XYZ file of C-alpha atoms in Angstrom:
331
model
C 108.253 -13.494 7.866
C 108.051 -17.429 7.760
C 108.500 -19.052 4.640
C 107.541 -22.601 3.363
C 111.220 -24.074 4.149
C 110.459 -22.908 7.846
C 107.207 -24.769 7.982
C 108.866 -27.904 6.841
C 111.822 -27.089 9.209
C 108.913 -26.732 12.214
C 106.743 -30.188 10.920
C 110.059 -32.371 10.395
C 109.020 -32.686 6.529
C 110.293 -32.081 3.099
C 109.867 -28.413 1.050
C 107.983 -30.724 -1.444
C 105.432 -32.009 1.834
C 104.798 -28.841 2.400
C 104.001 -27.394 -0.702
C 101.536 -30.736 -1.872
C 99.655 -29.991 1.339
C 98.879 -26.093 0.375
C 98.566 -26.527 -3.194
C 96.647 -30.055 -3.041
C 98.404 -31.279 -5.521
C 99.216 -34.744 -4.208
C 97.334 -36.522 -1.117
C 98.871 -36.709 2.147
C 98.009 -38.576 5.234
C 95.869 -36.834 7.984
C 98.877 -36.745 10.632
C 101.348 -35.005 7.690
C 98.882 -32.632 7.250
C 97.872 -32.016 10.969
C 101.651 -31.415 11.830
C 102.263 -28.913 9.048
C 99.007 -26.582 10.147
C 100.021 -26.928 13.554
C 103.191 -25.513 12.637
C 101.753 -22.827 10.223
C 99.725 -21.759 13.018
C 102.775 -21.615 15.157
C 104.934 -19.708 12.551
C 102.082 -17.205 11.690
C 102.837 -18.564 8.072
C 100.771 -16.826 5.281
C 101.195 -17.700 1.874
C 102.294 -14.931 -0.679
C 99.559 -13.699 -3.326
C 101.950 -14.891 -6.051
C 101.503 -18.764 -3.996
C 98.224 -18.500 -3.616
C 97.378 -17.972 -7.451
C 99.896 -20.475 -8.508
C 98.729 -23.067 -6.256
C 94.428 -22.388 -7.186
C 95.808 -21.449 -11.062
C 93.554 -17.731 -9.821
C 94.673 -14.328 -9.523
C 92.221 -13.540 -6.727
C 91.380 -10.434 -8.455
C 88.349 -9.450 -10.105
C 88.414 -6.892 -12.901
C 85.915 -3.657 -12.933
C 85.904 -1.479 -15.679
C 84.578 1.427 -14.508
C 84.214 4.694 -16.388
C 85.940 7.668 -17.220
C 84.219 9.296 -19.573
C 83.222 13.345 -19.274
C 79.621 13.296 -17.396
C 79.935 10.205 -15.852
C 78.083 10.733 -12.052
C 81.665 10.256 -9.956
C 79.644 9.942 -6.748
C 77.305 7.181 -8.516
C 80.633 5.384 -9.719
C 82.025 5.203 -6.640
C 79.132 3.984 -4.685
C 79.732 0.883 -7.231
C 82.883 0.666 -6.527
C 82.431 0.483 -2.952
C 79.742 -1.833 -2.836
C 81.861 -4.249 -5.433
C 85.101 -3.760 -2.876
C 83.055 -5.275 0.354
C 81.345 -7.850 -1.275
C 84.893 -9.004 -2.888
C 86.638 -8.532 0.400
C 84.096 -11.320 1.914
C 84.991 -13.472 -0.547
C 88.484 -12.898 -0.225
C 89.136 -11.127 -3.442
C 90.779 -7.979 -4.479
C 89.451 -5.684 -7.364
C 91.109 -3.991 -10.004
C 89.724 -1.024 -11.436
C 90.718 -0.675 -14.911
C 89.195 2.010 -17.555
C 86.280 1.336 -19.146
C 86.744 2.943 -22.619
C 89.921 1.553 -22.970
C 88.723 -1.928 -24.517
C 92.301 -2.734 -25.034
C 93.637 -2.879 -22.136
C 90.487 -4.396 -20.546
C 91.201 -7.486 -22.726
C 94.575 -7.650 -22.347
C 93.955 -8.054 -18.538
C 91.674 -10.757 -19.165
C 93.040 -12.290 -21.817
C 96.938 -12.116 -19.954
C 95.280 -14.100 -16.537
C 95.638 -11.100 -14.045
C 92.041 -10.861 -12.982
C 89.507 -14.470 -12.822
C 86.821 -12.081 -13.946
C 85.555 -8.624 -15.170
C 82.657 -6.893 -14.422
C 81.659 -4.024 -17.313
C 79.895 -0.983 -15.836
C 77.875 1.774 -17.831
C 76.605 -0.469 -20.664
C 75.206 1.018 -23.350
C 72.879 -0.265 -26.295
C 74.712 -1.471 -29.252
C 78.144 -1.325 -26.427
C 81.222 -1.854 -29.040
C 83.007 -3.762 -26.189
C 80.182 -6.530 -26.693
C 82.274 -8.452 -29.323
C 85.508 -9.068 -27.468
C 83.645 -9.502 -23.986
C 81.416 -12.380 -25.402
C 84.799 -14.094 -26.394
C 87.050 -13.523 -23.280
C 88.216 -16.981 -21.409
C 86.498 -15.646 -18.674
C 83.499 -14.709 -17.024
C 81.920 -11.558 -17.590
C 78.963 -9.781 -15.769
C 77.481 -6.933 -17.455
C 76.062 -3.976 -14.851
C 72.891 -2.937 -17.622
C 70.249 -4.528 -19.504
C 71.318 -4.663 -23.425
C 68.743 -5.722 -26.240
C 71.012 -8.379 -26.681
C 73.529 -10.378 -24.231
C 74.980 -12.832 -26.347
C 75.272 -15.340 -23.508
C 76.797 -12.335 -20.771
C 75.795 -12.437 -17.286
C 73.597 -9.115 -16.402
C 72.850 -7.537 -13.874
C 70.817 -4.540 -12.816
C 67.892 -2.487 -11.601
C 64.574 -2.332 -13.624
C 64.600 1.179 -14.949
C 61.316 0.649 -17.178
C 59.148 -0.745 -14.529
C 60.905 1.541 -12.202
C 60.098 4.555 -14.694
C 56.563 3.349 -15.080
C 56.038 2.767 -11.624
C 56.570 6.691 -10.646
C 53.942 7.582 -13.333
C 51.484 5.177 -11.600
C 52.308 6.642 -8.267
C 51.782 10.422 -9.538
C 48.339 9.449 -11.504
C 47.343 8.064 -7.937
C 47.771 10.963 -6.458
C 45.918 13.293 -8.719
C 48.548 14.139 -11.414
C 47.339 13.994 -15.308
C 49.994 15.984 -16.648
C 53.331 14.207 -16.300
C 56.331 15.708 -17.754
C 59.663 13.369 -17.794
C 63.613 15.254 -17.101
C 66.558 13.359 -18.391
C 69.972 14.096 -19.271
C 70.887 15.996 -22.229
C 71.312 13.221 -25.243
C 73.791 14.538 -27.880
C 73.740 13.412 -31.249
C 76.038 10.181 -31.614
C 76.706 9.545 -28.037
C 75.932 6.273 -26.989
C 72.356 5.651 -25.490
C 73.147 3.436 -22.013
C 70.855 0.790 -21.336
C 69.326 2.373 -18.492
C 68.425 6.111 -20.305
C 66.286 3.841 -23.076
C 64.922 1.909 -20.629
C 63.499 4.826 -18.335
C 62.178 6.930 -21.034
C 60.173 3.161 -22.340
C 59.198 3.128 -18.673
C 57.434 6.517 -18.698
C 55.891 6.052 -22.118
C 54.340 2.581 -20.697
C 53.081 4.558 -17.445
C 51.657 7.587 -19.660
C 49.824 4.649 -22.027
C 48.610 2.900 -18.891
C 46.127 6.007 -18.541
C 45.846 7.716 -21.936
C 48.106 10.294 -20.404
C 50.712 12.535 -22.332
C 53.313 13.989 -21.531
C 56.759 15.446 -22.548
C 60.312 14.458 -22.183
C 62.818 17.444 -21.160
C 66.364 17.150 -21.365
C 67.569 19.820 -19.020
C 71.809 20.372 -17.680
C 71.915 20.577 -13.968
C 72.855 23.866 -13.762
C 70.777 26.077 -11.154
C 70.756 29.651 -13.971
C 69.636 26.768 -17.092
C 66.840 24.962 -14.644
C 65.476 28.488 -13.130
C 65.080 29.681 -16.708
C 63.168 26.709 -17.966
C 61.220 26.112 -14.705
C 59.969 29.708 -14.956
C 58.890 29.493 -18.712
C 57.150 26.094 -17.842
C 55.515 25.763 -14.615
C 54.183 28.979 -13.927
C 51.629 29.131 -16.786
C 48.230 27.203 -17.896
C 49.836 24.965 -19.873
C 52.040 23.691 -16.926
C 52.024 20.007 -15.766
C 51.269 19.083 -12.656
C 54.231 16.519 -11.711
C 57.653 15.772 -12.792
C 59.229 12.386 -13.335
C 62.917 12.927 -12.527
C 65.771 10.278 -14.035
C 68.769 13.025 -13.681
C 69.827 12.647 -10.243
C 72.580 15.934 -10.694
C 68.787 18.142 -11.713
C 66.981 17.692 -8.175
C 69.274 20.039 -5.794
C 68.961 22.559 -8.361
C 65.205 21.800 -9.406
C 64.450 22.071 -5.624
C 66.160 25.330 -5.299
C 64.443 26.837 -8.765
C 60.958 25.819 -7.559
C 61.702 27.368 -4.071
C 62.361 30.403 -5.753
C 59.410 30.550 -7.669
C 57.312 29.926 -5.113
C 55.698 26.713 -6.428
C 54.018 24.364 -3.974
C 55.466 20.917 -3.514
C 53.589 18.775 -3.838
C 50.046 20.841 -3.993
C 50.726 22.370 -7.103
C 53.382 20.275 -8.847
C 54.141 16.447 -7.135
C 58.124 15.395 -8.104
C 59.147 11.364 -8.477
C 62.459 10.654 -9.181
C 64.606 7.331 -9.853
C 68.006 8.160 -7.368
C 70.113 6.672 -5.071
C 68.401 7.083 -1.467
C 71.267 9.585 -0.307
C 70.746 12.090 -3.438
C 67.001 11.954 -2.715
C 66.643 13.002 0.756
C 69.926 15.109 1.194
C 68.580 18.458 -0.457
C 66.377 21.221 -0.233
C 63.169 18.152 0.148
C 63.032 14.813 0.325
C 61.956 13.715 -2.814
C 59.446 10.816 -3.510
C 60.636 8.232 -5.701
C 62.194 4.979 -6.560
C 65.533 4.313 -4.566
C 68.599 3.025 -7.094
C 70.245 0.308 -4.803
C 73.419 0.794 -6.004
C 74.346 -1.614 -2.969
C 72.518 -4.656 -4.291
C 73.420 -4.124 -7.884
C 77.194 -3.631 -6.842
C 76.934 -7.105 -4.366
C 74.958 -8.953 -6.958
C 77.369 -8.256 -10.001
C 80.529 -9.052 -7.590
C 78.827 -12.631 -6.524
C 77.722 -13.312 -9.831
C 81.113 -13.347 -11.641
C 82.944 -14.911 -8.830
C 80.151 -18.006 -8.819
C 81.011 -18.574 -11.899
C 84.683 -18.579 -11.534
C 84.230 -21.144 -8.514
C 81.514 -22.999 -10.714
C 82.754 -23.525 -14.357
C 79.441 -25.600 -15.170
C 77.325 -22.629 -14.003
C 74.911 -20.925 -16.662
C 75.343 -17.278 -16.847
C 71.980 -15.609 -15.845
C 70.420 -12.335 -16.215
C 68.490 -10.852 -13.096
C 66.414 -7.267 -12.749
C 66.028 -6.186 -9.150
C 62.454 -5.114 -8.865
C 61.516 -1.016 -8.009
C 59.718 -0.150 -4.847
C 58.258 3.226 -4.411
C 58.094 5.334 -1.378
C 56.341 8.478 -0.848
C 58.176 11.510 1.388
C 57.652 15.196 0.951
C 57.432 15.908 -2.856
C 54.089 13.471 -3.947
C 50.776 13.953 -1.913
């Protein structure tokens, strides 16, 4: 492997030449500089990581915390993760994936230079991590919509027009009685932005028409959803669509209301929020809004590492808009 002492061997210059020219430290003259790329190119020179961050005072690593805690979606998280990974590799950036409950160690990481920037996923409302993120040396972009920012970069997907925007689509097509199935919410677990901000969603779509409608939290487990789907869609009282925010529920909702015998959509129409890939690999292809993980991933990645190129640069919030699409499950 070349080294900088063999590119100033190969260009007939000094160690200290050579290393002005990468790091840009001090000027040199066009034909100084032209001989020592043509003999980088010749050596197949490439500079070490540890060079590289010296020389641009960067690490060339961007932080995610991502998280760890029990019920976190693994196949959601990693969707993120991937997304973040090609977006960084364009811009020539590693990522390191650090745990997001451990606030410690997320600001020592910051706060000791190894990453240029960190990117927070699974924000929730009143987030304790807020107060030391707000006051890290360097830029932070928040996946989630908080009440409050405090200044943070944010990024992510509408969840209360998208939530809203399902119960339009399902009183469109004939539906007045609109039940909502979320994730069982223990007492003192943290509310994530995105859970508050579908369930204000569906209220806002049910208000739209004078509609009501009830909110189920249900555990995707196929015995647990057969038992509640038979006490409360085969009688009178039954509504006649589903708003699904629980992507782990519709493989096993699919399967329960097979069993029964219900009629999809004639009898009951199903909209869900989900990634594209969780809604139409199942027992239907449900109707819905499509989570683009992709986009939020990209969007979070290129926000933080704008801001590490651009120090004057405002940190900005943005919501990527819903768009609803109709396949087997809505008439």
């Amino acid at each position: 492997m070349a080294t900088m002492s063999d590119i100033a061997r190969e260009a007939g210059v000094s160690l200290s030449t050579v290393s002005y020219a990468l790091s840009g430290k001090r000027p040199i003259s066009p034909a100084t500089r032209e001989r020592i790329q043509e003999a980088i190119d010749r050596l197949s020179y490439h500079p070490t990581a540890s060079a590289r961050a010296l020389a641009l005072n960067r690490s060339s690593l961007l932080a995610v915390a991502a998280p760890l805690r029990p019920g976190a979606n693994g196949h959601v998280i990693m969707q993120f993760v991937r997304s973040m990974l090609g977006t960084a590799y364009e811009r020539d950036v590693d990522i390191l994936l650090v745990a997001g409950e451990d606030a410690e160690h997320t600001q020592r990481v910051i706060e000791e230079g190894k990453a240029d920037a960190l990117v927070v996923m699974d924000l929730s409302d009143g987030d304790p991590r807020t107060g030391f993120l707000r006051k890290l040396p360097k830029p932070v972009v928040l996946i989630g919509y908080p009440k409050r920012t405090y200044g943070l970069a944010c990024v992510d997907f509408d969840f209360r027009e998208a939530a809203a925007l399902c119960v339009r689509e399902l009183h469109g097509s004939g539906s007045r009685s609109i039940w909502m199935i979320r994730t069982p919410q223990e007492a003192g677990e943290p509310v994530f932005t995105y859970q508050r901000r579908s369930l204000e969603g569906f209220h806002d779509g049910l208000d739209d028409f004078g509609l009501t409608g009830q909110v189920v939290e249900l555990p995707a487990a196929y015995p647990e959803v057969l038992q509640w789907a038979r006490q409360s869609l085969l009688g009178p009282k039954a509504p006649d669509a589903l708003f699904v925010h629980h992507e782990a529920l519709l493989a096993p909702l699919g399967r329960a209301l097979r069993d029964l015998g219900v009629e999809v959509p004639n009898a009951l129409q199903v909209a869900a929020i989900a990634p594209q890939d969780v809604a139409t690999d199942g027992p239907w292809q449900v109707s819905g809004t499509t989570l683009p993980i992709e986009t939020i991933g990209a969007t979070a990645v290129t926000m933080a590492l704008d801001l590490v190129d651009d120090t004057d640069l405002a940190p900005s919030s943005q919501l990527l808009a819903p768009r609803f699409t109709h396949r087997e499950t809505t008439r």
